[in-house]
Short mmCIF file of C-alpha atoms in Angstrom, two decimals:
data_model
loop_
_atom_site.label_atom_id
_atom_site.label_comp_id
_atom_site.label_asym_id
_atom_site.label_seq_id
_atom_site.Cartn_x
_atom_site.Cartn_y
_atom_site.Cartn_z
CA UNK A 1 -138.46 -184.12 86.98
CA UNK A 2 -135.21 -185.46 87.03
CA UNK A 3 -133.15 -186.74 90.11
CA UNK A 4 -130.39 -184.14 89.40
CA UNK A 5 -133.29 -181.03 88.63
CA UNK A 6 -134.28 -182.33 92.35
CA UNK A 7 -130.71 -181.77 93.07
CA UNK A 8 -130.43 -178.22 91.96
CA UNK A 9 -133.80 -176.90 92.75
CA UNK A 10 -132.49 -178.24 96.08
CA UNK A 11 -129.37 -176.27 95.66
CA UNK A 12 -131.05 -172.63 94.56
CA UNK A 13 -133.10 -173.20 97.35
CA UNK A 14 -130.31 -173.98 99.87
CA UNK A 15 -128.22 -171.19 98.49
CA UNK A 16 -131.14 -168.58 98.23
CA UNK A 17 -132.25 -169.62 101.80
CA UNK A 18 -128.72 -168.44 103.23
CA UNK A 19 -128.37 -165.56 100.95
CA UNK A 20 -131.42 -163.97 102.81
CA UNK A 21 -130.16 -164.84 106.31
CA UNK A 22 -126.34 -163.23 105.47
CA UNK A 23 -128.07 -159.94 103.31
CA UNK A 24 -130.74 -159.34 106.48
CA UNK A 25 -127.62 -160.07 108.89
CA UNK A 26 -125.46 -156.75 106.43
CA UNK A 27 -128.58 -154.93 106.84
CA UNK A 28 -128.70 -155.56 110.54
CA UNK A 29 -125.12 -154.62 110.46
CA UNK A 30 -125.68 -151.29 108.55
CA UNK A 31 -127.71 -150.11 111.52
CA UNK A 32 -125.75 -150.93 114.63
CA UNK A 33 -127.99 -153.88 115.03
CA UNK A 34 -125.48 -156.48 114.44
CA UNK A 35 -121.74 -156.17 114.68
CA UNK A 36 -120.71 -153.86 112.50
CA UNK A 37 -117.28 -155.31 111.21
CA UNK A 38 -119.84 -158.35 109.41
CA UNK A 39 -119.85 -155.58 106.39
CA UNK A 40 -115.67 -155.73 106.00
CA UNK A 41 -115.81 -159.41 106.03
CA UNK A 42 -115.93 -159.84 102.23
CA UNK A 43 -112.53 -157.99 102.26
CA UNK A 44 -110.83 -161.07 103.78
CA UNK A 45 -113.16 -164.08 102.86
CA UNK A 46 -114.30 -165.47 99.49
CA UNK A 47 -115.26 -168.02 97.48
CA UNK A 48 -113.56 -171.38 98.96
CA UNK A 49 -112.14 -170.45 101.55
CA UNK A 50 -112.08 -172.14 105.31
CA UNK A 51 -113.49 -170.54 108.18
CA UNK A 52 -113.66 -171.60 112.02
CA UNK A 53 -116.33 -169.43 114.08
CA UNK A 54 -115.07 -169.94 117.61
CA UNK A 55 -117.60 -168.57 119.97
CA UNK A 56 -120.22 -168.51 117.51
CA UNK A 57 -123.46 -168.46 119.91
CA UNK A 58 -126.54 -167.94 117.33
CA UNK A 59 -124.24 -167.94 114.14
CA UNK A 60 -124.48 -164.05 113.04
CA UNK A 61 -120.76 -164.61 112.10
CA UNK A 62 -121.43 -168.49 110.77
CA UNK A 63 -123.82 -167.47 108.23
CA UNK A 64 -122.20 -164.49 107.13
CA UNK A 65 -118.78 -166.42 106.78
CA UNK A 66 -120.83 -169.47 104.98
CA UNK A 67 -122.56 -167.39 102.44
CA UNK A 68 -119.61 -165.75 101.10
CA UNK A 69 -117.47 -169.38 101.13
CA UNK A 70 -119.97 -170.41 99.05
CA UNK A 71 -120.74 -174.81 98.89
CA UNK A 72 -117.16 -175.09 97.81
CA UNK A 73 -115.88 -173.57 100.95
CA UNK A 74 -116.18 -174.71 104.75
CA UNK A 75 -116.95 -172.77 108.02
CA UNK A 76 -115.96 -175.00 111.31
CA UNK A 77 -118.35 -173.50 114.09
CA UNK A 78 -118.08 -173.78 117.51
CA UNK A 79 -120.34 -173.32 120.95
CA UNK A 80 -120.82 -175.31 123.86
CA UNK A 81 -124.25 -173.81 125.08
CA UNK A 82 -126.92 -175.79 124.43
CA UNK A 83 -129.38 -173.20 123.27
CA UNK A 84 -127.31 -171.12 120.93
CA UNK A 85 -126.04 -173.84 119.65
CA UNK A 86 -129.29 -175.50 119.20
CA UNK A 87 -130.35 -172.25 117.18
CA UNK A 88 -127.39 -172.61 114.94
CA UNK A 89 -128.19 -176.20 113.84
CA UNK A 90 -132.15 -174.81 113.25
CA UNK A 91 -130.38 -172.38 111.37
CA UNK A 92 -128.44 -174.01 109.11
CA UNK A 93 -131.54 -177.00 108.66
CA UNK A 94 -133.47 -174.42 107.67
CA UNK A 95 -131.14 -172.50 105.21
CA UNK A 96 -129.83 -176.25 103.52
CA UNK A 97 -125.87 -174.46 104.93
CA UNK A 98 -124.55 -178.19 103.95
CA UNK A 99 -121.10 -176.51 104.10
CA UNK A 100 -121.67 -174.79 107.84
CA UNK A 101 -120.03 -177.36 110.42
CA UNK A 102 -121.30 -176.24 113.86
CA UNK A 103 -120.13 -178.63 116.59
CA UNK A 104 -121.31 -177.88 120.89
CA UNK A 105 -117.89 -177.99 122.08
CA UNK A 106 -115.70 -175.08 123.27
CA UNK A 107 -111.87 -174.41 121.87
CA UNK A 108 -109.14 -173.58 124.03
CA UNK A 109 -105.10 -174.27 123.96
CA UNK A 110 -105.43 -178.17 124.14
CA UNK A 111 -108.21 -181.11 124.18
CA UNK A 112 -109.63 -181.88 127.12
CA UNK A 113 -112.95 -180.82 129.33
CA UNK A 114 -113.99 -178.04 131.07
CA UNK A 115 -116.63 -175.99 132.90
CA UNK A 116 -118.39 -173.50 131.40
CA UNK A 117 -119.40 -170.49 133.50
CA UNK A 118 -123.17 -169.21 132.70
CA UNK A 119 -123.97 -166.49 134.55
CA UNK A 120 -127.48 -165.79 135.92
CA UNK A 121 -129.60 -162.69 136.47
CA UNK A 122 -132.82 -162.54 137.40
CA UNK A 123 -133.46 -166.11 137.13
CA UNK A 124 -132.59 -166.01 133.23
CA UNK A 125 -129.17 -167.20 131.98
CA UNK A 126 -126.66 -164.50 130.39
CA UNK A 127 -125.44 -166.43 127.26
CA UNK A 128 -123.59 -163.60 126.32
CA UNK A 129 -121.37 -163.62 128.87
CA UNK A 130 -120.70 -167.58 129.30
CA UNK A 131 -116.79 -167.98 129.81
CA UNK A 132 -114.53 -171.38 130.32
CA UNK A 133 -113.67 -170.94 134.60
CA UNK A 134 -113.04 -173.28 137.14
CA UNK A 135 -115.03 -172.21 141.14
CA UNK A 136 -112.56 -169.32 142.15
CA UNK A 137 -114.20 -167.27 138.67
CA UNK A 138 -117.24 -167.26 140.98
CA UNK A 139 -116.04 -164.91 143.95
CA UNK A 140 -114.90 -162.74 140.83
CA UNK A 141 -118.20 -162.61 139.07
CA UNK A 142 -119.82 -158.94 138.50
CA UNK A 143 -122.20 -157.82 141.24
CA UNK A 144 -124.95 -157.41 138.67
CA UNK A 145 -124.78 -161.46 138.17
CA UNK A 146 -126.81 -163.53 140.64
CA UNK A 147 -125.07 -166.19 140.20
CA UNK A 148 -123.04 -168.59 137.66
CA UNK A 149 -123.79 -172.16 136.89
CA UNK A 150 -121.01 -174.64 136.00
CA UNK A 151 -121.47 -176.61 133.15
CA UNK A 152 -118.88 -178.99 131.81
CA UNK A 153 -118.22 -178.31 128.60
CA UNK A 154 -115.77 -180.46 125.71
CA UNK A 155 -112.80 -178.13 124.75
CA UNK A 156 -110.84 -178.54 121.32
CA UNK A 157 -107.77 -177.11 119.86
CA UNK A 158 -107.94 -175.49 116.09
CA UNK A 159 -104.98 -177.52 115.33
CA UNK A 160 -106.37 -180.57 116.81
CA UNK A 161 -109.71 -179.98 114.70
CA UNK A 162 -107.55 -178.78 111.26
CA UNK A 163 -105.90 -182.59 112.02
CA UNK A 164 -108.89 -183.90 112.37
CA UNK A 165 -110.89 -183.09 109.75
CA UNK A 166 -107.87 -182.85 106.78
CA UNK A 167 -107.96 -179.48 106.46
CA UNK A 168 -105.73 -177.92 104.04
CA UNK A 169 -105.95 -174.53 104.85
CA UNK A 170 -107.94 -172.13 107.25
CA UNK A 171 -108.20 -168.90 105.82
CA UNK A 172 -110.16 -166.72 108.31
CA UNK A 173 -110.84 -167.21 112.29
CA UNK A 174 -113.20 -164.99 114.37
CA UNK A 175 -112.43 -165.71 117.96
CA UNK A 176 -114.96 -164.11 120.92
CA UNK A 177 -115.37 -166.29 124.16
CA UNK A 178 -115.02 -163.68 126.97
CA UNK A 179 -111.09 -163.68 127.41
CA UNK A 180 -109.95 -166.85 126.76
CA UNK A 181 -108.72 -165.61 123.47
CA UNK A 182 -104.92 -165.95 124.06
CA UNK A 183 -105.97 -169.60 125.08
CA UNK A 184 -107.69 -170.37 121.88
CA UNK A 185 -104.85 -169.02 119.62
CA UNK A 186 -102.43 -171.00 121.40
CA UNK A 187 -104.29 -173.97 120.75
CA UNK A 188 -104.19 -173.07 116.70
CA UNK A 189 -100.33 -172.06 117.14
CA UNK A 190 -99.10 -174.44 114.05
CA UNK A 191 -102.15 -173.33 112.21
CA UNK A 192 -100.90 -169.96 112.48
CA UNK A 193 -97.86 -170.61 111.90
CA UNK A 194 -98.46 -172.18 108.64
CA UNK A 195 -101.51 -170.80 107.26
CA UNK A 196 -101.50 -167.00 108.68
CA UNK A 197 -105.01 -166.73 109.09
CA UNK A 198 -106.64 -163.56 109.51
CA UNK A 199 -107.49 -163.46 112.68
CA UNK A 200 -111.03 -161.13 114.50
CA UNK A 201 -110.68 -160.89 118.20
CA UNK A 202 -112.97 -159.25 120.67
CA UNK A 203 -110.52 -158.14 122.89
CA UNK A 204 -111.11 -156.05 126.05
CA UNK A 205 -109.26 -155.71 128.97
CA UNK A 206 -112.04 -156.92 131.71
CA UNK A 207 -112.54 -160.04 130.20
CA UNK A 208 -108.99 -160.84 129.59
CA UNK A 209 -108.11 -159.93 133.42
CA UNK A 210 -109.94 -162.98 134.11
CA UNK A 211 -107.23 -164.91 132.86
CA UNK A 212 -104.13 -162.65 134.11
CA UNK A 213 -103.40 -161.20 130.94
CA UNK A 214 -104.09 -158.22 129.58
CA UNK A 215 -104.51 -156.58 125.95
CA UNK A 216 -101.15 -154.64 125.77
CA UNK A 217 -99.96 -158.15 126.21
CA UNK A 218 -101.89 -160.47 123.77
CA UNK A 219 -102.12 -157.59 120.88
CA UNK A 220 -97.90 -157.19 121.42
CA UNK A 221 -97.97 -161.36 120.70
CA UNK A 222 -99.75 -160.96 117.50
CA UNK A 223 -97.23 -158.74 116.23
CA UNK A 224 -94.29 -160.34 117.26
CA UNK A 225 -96.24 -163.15 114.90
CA UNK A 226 -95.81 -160.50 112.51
CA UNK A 227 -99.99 -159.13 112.05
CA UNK A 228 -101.31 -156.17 111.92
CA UNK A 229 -103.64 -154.84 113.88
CA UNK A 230 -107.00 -152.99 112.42
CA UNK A 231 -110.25 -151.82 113.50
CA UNK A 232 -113.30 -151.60 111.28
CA UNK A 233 -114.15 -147.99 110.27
CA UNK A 234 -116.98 -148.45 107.80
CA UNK A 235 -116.08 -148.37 104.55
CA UNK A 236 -112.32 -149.87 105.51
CA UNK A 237 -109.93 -151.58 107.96
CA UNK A 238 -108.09 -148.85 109.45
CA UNK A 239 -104.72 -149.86 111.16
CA UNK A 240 -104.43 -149.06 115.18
CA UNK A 241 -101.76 -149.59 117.67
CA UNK A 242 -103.64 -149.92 120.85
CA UNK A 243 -106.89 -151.05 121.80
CA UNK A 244 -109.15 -148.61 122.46
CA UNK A 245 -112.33 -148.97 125.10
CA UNK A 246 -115.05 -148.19 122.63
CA UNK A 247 -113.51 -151.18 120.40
CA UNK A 248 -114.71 -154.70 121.33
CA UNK A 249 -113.31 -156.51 118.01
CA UNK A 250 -109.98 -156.13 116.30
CA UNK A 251 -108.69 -157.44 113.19
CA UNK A 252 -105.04 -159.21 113.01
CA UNK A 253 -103.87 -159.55 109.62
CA UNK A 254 -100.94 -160.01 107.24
CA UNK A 255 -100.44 -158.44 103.51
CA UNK A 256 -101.66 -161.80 102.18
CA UNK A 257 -104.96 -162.14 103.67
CA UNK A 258 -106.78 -159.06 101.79
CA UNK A 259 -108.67 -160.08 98.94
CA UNK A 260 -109.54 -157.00 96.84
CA UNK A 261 -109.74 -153.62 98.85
CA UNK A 262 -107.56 -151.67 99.87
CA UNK A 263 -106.80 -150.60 103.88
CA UNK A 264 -106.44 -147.09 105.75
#
């Protein structure tokens, strides 16, 4: 066989490999056992496009977002815990995702370093609910959490990473680290401003209280940025004015960003 068959056998395999990881991540999805706004993504992310996956912990979001880019797009992943992340890169190894960048750093509004709060139960670390603090988090910490450790962590900007790596345009950004959200859209604040994104935020009031902020707050700082604001209802993004407490992720976006369906 020729060098470039090698090349695309490589390539079918690569792209069939990730193809099964996204379609069992939908199916997941479809049942409540993944997070069910993965099935509107496709309404706001094709074929080229730039991602960043801030907060991406095993990479249900990465995958998704790097299967429907497609090897002539680009998703820019993010976590600073070593195990998730280390999953990730097994991941994307394993599924040939050349075009999935995952990188163990945290994002926030500038460069810099910071600790990482990993809180403990039972012995076993909560990954889940790892969030950028400093020591005074720890007298705040839930009363079902033993304890937190305090890891230092690398923290990036969006725009510092968009400079970095020559990117021409970011197309789609998931944000979910626990309330540091407003922090992490500061940081991509020319991005933004440029490129309006759409934008997926977890967003929820006792996370963000962590911070001194609160949702009324960040969601009315969105709009003055002129997004709107939707929640997934399957089949459709369905516009909302308020967060509501059975809603974890939110949607900010502007007329440009949809691709082909229609909204409620």
């Amino acid at each position: 066989m020729s060098e470039n068959g090698n090349v695309r056998g490589n390539e079918r395999k690569a792209s069939t490999g990730l193809s099964m990881i996204a379609a069992t991540l939908r199916r997941a999805a479809a049942f409540s056992l993944a997070e069910p706004e993965l099935l509107g993504l496709d309404q706001l992310v094709g074929p080229g496009d730039t991602c960043f996956d801030i907060g991406a912990a095993y990479g249900m979001y990465s995958f998704a977002l790097a299967d429907l880019v497609g090897g002539n797009g680009s998703v820019h992943s993010f976590e600073p815990q070593r195990k998730p992340h280390g999953v990730l890169g097994a991941g994307r190894r394993l599924g040939g995702v050349g075009h999935l960048r995952p990188e163990r750093a945290g994002m926030g509004r500038e460069p810099g370093t910071s600790h990482l709060r990993l809180p403990v139960r039972f012995g076993l670390p909560i990954h889940g609910h790892a969030h950028v603090g400093d020591s005074a988090d720890e007298r705040r910490r839930p009363t079902w959490w033993s304890h937190t450790r305090s890891l230092p962590t690398a923290i990036h900007s969006v725009d510092e990473i968009r400079e970095q790596r020559s990117i021409e345009r970011v197309h789609f950004m998931k944000v979910d680290v626990e309330g540091f959200e407003p922090n992490v859209v500061e940081g991509a604040r020319d991005t933004i401003a440029e490129h309006r994104p759409a934008l997926l935020l977890e967003i929820e009031d006792r996370h963000l209280s962590r911070y001194d902020t609160t949702a009324a707050e960040f969601t009315r700082s969105l709009r003055e940025h002129g997004y709107t604001m939707y929640t997934w209802r399957r089949p459709r993004w369905v516009r909302t004015e308020r967060v509501l407490p059975e809603t974890r992720n939110y949607l900010f976006a502007t007329d440009q960003n949809w691709r082909h369906h229609r909204t409620a």
